PDB file of C-alpha atoms and ligand atoms in Angstrom:
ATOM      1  CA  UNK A 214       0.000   0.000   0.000  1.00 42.00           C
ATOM      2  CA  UNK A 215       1.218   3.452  -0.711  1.00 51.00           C
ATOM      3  CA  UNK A 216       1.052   6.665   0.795  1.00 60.00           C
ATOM      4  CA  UNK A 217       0.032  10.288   0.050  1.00 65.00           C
ATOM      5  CA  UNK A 218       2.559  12.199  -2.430  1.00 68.00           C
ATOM      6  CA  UNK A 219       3.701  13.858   0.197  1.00 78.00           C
ATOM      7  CA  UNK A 220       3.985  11.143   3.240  1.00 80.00           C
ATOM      8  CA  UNK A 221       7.391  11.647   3.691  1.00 84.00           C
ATOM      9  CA  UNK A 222       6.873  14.987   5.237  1.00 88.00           C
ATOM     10  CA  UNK A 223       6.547  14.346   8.736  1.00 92.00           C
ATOM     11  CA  UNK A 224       9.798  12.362   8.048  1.00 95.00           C
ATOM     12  CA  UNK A 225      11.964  15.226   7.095  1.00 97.00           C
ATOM     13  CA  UNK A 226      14.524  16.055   9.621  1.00 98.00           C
ATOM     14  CA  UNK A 227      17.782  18.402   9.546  1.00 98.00           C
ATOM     15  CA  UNK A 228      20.767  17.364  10.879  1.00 98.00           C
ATOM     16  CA  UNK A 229      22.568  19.521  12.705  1.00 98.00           C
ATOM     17  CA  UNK A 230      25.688  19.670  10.893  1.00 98.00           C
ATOM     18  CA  UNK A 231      23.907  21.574   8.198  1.00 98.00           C
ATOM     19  CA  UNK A 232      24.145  24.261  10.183  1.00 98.00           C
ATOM     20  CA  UNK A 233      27.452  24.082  12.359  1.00 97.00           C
ATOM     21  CA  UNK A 234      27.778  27.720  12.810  1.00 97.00           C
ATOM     22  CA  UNK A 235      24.048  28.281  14.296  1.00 97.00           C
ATOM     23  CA  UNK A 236      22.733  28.165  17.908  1.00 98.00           C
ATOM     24  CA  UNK A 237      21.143  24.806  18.442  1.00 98.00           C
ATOM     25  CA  UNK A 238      17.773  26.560  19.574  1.00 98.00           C
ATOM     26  CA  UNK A 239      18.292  29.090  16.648  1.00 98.00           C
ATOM     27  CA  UNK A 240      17.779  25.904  14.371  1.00 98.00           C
ATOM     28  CA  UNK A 241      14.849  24.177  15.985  1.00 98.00           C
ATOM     29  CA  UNK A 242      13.099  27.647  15.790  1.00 98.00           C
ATOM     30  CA  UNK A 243      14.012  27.422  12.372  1.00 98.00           C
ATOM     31  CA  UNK A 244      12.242  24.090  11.895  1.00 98.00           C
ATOM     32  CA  UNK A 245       9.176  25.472  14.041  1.00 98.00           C
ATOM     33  CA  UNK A 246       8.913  27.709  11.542  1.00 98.00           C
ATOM     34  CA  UNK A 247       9.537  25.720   8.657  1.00 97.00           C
ATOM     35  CA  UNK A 248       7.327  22.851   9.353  1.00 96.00           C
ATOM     36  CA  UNK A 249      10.325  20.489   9.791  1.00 97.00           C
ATOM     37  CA  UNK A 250       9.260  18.194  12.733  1.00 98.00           C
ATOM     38  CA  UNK A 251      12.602  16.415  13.573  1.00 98.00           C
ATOM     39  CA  UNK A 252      16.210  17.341  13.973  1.00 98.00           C
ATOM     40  CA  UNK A 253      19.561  15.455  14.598  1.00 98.00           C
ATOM     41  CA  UNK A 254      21.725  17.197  17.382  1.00 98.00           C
ATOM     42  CA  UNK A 255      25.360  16.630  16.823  1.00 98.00           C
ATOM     43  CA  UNK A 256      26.799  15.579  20.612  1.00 98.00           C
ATOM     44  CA  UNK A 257      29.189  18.747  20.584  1.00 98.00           C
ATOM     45  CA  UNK A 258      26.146  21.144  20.084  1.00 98.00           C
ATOM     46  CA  UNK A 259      23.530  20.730  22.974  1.00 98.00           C
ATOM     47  CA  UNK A 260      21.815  23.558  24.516  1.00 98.00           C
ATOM     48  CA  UNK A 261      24.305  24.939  27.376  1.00 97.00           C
ATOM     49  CA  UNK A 262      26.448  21.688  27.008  1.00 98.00           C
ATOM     50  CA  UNK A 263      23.584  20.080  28.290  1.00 98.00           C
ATOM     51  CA  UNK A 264      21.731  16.890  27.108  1.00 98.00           C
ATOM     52  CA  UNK A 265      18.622  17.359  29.287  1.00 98.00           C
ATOM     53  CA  UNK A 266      18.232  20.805  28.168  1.00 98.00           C
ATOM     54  CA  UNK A 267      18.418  19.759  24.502  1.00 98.00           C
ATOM     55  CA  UNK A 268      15.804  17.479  25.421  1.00 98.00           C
ATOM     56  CA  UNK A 269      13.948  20.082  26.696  1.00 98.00           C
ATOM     57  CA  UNK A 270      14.392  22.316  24.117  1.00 98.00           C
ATOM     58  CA  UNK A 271      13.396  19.889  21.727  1.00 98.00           C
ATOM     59  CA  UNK A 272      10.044  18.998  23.673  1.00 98.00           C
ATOM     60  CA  UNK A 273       9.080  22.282  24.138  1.00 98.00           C
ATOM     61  CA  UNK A 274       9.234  23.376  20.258  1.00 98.00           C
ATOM     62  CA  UNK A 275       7.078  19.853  19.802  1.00 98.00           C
ATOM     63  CA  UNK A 276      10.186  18.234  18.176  1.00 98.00           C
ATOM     64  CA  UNK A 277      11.745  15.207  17.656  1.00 98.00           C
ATOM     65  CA  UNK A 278      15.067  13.887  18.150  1.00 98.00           C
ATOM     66  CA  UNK A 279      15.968  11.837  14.671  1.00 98.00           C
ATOM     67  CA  UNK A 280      19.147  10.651  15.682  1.00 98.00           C
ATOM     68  CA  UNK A 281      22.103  11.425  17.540  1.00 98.00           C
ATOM     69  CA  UNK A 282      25.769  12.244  15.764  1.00 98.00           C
ATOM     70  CA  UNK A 283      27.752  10.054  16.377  1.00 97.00           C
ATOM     71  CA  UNK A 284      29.688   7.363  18.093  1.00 98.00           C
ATOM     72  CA  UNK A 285      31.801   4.929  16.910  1.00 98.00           C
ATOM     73  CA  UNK A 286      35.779   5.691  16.235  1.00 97.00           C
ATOM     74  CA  UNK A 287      36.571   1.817  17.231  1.00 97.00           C
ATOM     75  CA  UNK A 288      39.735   2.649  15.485  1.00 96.00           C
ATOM     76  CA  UNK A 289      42.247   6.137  15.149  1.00 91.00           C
ATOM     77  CA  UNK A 290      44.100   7.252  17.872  1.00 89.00           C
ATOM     78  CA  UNK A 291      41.858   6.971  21.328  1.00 91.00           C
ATOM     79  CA  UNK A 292      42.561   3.980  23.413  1.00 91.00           C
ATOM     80  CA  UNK A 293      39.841   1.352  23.709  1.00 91.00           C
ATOM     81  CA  UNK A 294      38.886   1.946  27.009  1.00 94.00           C
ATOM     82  CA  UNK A 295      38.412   5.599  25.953  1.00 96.00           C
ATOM     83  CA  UNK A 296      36.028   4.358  23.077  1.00 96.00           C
ATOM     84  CA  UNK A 297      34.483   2.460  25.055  1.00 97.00           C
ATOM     85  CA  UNK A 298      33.250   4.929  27.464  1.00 98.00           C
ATOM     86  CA  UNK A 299      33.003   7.503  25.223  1.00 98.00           C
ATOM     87  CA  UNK A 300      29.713   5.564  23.159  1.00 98.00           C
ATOM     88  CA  UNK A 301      28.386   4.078  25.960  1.00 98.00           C
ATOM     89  CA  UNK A 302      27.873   7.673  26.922  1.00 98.00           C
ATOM     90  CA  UNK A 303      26.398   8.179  23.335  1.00 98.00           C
ATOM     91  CA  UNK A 304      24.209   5.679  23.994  1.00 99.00           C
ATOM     92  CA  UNK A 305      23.275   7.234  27.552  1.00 98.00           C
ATOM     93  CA  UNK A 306      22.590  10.494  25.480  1.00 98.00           C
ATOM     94  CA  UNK A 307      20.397   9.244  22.760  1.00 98.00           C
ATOM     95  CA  UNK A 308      18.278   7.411  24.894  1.00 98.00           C
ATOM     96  CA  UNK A 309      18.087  10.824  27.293  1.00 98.00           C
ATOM     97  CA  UNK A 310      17.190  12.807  23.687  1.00 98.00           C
ATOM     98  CA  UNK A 311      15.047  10.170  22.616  1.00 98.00           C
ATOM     99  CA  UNK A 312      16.607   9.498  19.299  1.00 98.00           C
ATOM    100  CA  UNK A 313      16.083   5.987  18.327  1.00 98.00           C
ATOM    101  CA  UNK A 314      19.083   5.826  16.551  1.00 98.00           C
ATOM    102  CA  UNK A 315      23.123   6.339  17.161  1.00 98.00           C
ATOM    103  CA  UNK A 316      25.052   6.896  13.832  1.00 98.00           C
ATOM    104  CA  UNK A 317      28.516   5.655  14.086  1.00 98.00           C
ATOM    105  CA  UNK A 318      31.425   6.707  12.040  1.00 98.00           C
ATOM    106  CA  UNK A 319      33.642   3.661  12.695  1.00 98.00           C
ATOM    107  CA  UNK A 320      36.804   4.856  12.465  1.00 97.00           C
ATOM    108  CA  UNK A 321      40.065   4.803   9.991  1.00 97.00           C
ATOM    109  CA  UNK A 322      42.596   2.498   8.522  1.00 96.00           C
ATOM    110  CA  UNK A 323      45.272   3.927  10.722  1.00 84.00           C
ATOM    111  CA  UNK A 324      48.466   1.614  10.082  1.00 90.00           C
ATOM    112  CA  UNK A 325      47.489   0.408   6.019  1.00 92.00           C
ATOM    113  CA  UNK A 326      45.487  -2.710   7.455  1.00 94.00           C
ATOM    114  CA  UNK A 327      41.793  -2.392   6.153  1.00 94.00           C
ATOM    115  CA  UNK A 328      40.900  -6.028   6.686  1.00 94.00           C
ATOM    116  CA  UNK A 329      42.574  -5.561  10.586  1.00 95.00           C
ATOM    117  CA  UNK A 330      40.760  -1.736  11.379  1.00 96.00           C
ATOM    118  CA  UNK A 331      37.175  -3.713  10.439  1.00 97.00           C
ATOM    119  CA  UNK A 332      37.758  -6.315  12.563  1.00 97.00           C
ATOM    120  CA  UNK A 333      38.298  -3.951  15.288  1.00 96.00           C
ATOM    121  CA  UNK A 334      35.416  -2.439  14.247  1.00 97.00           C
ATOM    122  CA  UNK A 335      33.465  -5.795  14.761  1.00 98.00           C
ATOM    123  CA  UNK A 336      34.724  -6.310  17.622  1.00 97.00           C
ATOM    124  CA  UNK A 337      33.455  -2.521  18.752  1.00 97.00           C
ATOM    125  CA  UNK A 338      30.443  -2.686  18.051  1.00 98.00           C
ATOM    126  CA  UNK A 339      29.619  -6.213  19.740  1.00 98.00           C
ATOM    127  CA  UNK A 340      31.099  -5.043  22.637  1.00 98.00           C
ATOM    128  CA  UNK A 341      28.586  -2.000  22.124  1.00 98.00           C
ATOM    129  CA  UNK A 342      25.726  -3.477  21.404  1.00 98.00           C
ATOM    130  CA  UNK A 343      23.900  -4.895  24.799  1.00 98.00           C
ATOM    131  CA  UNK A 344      24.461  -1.813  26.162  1.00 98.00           C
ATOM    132  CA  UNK A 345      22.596   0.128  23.149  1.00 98.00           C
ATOM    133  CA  UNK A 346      19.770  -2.743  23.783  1.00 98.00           C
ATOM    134  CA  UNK A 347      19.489  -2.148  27.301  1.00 98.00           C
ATOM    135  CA  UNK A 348      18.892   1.159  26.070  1.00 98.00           C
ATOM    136  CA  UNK A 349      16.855   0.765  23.125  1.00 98.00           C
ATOM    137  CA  UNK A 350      18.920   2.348  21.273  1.00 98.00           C
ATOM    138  CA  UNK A 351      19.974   1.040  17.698  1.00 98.00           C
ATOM    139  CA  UNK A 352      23.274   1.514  16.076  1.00 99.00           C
ATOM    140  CA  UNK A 353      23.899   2.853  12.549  1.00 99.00           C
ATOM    141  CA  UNK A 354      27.125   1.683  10.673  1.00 98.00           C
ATOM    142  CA  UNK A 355      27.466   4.490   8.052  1.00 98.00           C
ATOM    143  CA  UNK A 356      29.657   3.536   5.063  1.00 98.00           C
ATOM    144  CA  UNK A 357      31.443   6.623   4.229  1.00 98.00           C
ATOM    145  CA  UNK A 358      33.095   7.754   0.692  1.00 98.00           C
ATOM    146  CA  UNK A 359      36.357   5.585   0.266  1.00 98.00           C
ATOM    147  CA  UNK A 360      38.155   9.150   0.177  1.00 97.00           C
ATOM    148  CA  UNK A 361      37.623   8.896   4.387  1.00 97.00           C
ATOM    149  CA  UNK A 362      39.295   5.775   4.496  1.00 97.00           C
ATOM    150  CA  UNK A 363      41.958   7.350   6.360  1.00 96.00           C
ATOM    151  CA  UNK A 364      40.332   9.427   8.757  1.00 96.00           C
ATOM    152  CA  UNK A 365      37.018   8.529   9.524  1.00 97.00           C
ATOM    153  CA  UNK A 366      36.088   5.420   8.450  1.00 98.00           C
ATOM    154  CA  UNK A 367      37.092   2.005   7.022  1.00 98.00           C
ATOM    155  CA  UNK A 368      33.458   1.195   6.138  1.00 98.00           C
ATOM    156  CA  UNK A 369      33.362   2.469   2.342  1.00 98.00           C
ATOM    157  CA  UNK A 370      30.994   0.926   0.547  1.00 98.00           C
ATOM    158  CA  UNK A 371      27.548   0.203   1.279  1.00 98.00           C
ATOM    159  CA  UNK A 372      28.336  -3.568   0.407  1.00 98.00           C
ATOM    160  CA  UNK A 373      30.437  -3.334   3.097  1.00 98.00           C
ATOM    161  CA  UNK A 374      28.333  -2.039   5.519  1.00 98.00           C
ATOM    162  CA  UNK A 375      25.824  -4.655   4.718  1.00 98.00           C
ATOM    163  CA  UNK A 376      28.203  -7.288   5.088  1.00 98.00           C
ATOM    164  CA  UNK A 377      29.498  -6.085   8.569  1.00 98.00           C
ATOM    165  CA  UNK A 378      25.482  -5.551   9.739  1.00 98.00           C
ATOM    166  CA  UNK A 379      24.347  -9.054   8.781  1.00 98.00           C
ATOM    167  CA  UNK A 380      27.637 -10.687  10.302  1.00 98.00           C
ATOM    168  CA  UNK A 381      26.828  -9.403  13.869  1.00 98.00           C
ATOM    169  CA  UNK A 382      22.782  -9.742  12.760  1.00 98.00           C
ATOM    170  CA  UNK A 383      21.625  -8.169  15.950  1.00 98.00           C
ATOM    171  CA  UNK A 384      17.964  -6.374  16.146  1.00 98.00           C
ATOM    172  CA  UNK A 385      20.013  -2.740  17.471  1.00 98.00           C
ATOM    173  CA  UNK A 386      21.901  -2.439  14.638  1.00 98.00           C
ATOM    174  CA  UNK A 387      21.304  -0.975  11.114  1.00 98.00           C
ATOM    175  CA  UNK A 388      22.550   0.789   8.604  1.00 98.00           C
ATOM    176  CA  UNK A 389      23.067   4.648   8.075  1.00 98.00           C
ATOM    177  CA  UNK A 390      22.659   5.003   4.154  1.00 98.00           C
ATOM    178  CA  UNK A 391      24.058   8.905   3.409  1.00 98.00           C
ATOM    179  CA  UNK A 392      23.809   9.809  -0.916  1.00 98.00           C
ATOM    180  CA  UNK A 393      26.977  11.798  -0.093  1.00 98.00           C
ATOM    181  CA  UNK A 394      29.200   8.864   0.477  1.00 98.00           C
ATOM    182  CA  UNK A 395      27.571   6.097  -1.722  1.00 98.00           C
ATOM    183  CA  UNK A 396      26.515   7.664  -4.956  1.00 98.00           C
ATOM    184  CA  UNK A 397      29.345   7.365  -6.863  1.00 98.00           C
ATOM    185  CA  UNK A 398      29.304   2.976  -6.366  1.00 98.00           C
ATOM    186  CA  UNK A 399      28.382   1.069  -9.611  1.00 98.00           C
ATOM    187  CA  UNK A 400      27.222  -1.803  -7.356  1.00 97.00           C
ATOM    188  CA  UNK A 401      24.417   1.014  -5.734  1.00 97.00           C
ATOM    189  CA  UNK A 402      21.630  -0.678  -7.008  1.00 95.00           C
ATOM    190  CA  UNK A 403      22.268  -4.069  -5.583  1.00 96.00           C
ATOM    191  CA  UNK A 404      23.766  -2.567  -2.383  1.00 97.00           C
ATOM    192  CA  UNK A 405      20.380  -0.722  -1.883  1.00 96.00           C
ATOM    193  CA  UNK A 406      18.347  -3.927  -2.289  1.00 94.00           C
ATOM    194  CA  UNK A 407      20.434  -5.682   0.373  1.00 95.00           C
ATOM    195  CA  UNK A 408      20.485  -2.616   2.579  1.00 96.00           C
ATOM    196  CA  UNK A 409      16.531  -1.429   2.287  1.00 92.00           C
ATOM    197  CA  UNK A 410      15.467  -4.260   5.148  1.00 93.00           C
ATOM    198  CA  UNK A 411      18.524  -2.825   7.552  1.00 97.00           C
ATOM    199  CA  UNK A 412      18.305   0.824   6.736  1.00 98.00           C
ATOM    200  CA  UNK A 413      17.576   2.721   9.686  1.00 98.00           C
ATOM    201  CA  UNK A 414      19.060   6.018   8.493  1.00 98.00           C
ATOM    202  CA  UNK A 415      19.294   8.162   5.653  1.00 98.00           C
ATOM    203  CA  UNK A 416      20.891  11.249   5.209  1.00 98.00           C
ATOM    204  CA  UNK A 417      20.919  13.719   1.864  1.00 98.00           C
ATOM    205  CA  UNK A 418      23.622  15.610   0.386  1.00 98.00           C
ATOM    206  CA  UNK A 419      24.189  15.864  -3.124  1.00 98.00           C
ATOM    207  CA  UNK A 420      27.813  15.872  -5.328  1.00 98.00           C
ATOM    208  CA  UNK A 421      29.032  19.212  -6.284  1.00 98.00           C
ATOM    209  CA  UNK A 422      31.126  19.572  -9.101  1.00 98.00           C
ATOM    210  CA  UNK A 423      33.734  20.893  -8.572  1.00 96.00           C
ATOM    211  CA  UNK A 424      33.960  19.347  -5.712  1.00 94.00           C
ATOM    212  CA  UNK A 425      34.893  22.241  -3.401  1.00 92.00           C
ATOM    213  CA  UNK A 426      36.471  20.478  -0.087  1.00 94.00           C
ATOM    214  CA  UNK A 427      36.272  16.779   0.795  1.00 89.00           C
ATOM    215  CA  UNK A 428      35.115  17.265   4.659  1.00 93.00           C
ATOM    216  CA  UNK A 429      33.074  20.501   3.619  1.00 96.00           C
ATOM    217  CA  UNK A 430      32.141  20.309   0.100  1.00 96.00           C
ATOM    218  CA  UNK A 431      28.639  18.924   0.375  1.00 98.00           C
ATOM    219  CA  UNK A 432      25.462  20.492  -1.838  1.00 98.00           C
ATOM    220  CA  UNK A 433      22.166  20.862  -0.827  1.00 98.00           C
ATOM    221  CA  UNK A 434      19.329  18.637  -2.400  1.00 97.00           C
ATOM    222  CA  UNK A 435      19.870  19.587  -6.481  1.00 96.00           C
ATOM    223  CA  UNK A 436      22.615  21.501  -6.603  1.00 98.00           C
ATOM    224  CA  UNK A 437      24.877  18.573  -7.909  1.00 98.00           C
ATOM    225  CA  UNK A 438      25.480  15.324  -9.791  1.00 98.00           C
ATOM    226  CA  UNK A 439      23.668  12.551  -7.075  1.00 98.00           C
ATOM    227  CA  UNK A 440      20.508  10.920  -8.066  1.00 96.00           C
ATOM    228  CA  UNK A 441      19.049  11.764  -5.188  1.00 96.00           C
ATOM    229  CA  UNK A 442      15.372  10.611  -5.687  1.00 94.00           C
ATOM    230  CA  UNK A 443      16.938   7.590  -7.333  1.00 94.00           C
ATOM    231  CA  UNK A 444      18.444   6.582  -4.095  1.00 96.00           C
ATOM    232  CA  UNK A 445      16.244   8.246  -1.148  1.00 95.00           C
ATOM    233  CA  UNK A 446      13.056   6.673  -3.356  1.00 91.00           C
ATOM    234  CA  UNK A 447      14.301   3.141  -3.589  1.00 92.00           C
ATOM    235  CA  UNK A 448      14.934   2.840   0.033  1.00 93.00           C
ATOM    236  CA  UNK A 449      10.979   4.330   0.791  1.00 90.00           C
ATOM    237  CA  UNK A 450       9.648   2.261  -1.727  1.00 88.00           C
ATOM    238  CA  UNK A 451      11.633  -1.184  -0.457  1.00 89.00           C
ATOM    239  CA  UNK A 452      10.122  -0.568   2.609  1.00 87.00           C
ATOM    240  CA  UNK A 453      12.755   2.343   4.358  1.00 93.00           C
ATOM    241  CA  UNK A 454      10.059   3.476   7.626  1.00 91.00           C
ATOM    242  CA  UNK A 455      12.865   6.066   9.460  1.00 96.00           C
ATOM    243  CA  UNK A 456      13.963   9.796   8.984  1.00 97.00           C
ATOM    244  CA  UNK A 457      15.366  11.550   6.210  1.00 97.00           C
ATOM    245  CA  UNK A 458      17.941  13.827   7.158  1.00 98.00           C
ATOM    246  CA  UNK A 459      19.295  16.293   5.194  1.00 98.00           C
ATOM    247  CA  UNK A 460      23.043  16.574   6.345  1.00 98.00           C
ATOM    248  CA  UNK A 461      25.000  19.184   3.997  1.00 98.00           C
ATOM    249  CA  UNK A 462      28.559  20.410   5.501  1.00 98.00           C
ATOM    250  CA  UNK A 463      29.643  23.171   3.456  1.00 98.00           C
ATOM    251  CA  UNK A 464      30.395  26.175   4.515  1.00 96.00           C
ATOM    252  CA  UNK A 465      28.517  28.238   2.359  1.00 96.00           C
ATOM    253  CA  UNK A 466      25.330  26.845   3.758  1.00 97.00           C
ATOM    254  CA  UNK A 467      26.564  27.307   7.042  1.00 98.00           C
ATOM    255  CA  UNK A 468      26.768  31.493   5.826  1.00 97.00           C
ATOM    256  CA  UNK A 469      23.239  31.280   5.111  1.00 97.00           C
ATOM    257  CA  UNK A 470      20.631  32.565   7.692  1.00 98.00           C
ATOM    258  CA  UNK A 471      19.193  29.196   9.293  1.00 98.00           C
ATOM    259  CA  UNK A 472      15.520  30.263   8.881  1.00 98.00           C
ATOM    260  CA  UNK A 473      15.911  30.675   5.178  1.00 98.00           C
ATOM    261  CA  UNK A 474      18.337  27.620   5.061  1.00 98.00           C
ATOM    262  CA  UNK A 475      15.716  25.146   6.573  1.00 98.00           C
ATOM    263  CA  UNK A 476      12.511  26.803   4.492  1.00 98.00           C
ATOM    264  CA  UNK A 477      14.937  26.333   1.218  1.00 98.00           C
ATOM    265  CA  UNK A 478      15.602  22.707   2.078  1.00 98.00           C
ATOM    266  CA  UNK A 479      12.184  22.170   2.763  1.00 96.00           C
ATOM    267  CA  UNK A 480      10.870  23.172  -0.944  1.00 96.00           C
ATOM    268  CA  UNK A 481      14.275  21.627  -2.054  1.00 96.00           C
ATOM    269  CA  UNK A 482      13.064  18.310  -0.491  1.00 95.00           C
ATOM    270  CA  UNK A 483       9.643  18.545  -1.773  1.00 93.00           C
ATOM    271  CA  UNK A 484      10.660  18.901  -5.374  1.00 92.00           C
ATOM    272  CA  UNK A 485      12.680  16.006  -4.797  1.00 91.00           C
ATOM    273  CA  UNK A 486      10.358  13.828  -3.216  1.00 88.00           C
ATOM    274  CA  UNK A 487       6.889  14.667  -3.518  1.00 87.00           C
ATOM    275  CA  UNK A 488       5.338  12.205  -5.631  1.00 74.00           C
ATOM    276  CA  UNK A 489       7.644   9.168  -4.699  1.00 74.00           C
ATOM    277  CA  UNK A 490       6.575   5.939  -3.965  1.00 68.00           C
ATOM    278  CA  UNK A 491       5.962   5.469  -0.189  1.00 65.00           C
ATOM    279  CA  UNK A 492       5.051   2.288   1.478  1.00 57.00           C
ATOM    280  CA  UNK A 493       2.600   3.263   4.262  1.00 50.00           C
TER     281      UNK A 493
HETATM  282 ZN1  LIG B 726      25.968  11.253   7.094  1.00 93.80          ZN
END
């Protein structure tokens, strides 16, 4: 059964790395405004420092909490221990905000040993994972562009990711599926069948070209190269039930004035999507 044309509204979310250089309640006042009824706080961003008071400031405004960003870094240069404690008190915090989800970035191939770094991934998130359940809170591996593979992540394709999630097979975890870091893959389609049933996720950027920075280069829905309805419509109409978020770091958008930011990704996102397939 399908939806209304437009039944992916009350599904629209910004993340908050969209805009980095605005006050956190300056952006769900924004949404308010805009008619965007979710948002995903980055950890480093909460009103006063404060969890609770995000909470509140999201409960006030009658918003939602999509997800939280981000745990994960199983590998880099922290210790272990220090991971450890570090996402189990991302976990702690998403469950406080109420975001069903935790998006991990699972850190880089540090010493030129892919195969080794997603091991230690593995072995992260098991370790992880009873603790996210005891919270209710699921996990999101999020494949980034292969370009990260140094830095952020040794996840980089959505293969990948799908092969990692359905090795540990465990109800809290899913898949984060962002059109920023998997657009470019000729294996896309098939990756997006075998991801739709563990896609808990999704977050939009499009390609610009040129691209103008790797970490801050991102466009906002139609400004670039991505098939964007291609990708976010395939996952709603195999069955994708979560948030969209639209995460664009570029610091261009960040320039803009928030309210008129989320209001322009909000038509953006209509043209985009209205229309689509949506399993209801
Ligand atoms: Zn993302």
């Amino acid at each position: 059964m399908t939806g209304p044309a437009d039944a992916w509204r009350p599904r629209l979310s910004i993340n908050q790395a969209t805009a980095e250089t605005s006050g956190t309640e300056e952006l769900l006042d924004a949404c308010v405004a805009a008619g965007v009824p979710a948002v995903a706080p980055w950890r480093h961003k909460y009103v006063g420092g404060d969890v609770r008071r995000t909470r509140r400031a999201l409960d006030g405004r009658g918003l939602r909490a999509s997800s939280l960003c981000r745990g994960g870094f199983f590998t880099g240069t922290r210790s272990p221990a220090e991971a450890r404690r570090d996402n189990r008190a991302a976990v702690e915090e998403a469950a406080e905000l109420g975001a069903p989800v935790l998006v991990l970035v699972c850190g880089p191939v540090h010493d030129g040993r892919p195969v080794a770094a997603v091991d230690l991934i593995q072995a992260g998130i098991e370790d992880l994972l009873p603790f996210a359940a005891d919270h209710d809170v699921v996990l999101a591996v999020e494949p980034f562009h292969p370009m990260f593979l140094a830095e952020r992540s040794a996840i980089v394709t959505l293969d990948q990711a799908v092969d990692l999630v359905e090795r540990i097979d465990h109800p809290h975890l899913g898949i984060a599926v962002d059109t920023y870091h998997v657009w470019w893959d000729p294996r896309l389609p098939q990756a997006l069948e075998r991801a739709a049933a563990r896609t808990v996720s999704v977050h939009v950027a499009d390609w610009l070209v040129p691209t103008p920075s790797v970490l801050t280069g991102r466009g906002l829905p139609g400004d670039g190269v991505a098939d964007l309805a291609g990708i976010v419509g395939g996952l709603l109409r195999d069955g994708y039930e979560g948030s969209i978020e639209v995460e664009v770091l570029n610091e261009d958008v960040w320039a803009t004035p928030v309210g008129a930011l989320v209001g322009d990704i909000r038509t953006r996102m209509a043209g985009l999507l209205d229309g689509l397939e949506v399993v209801a």
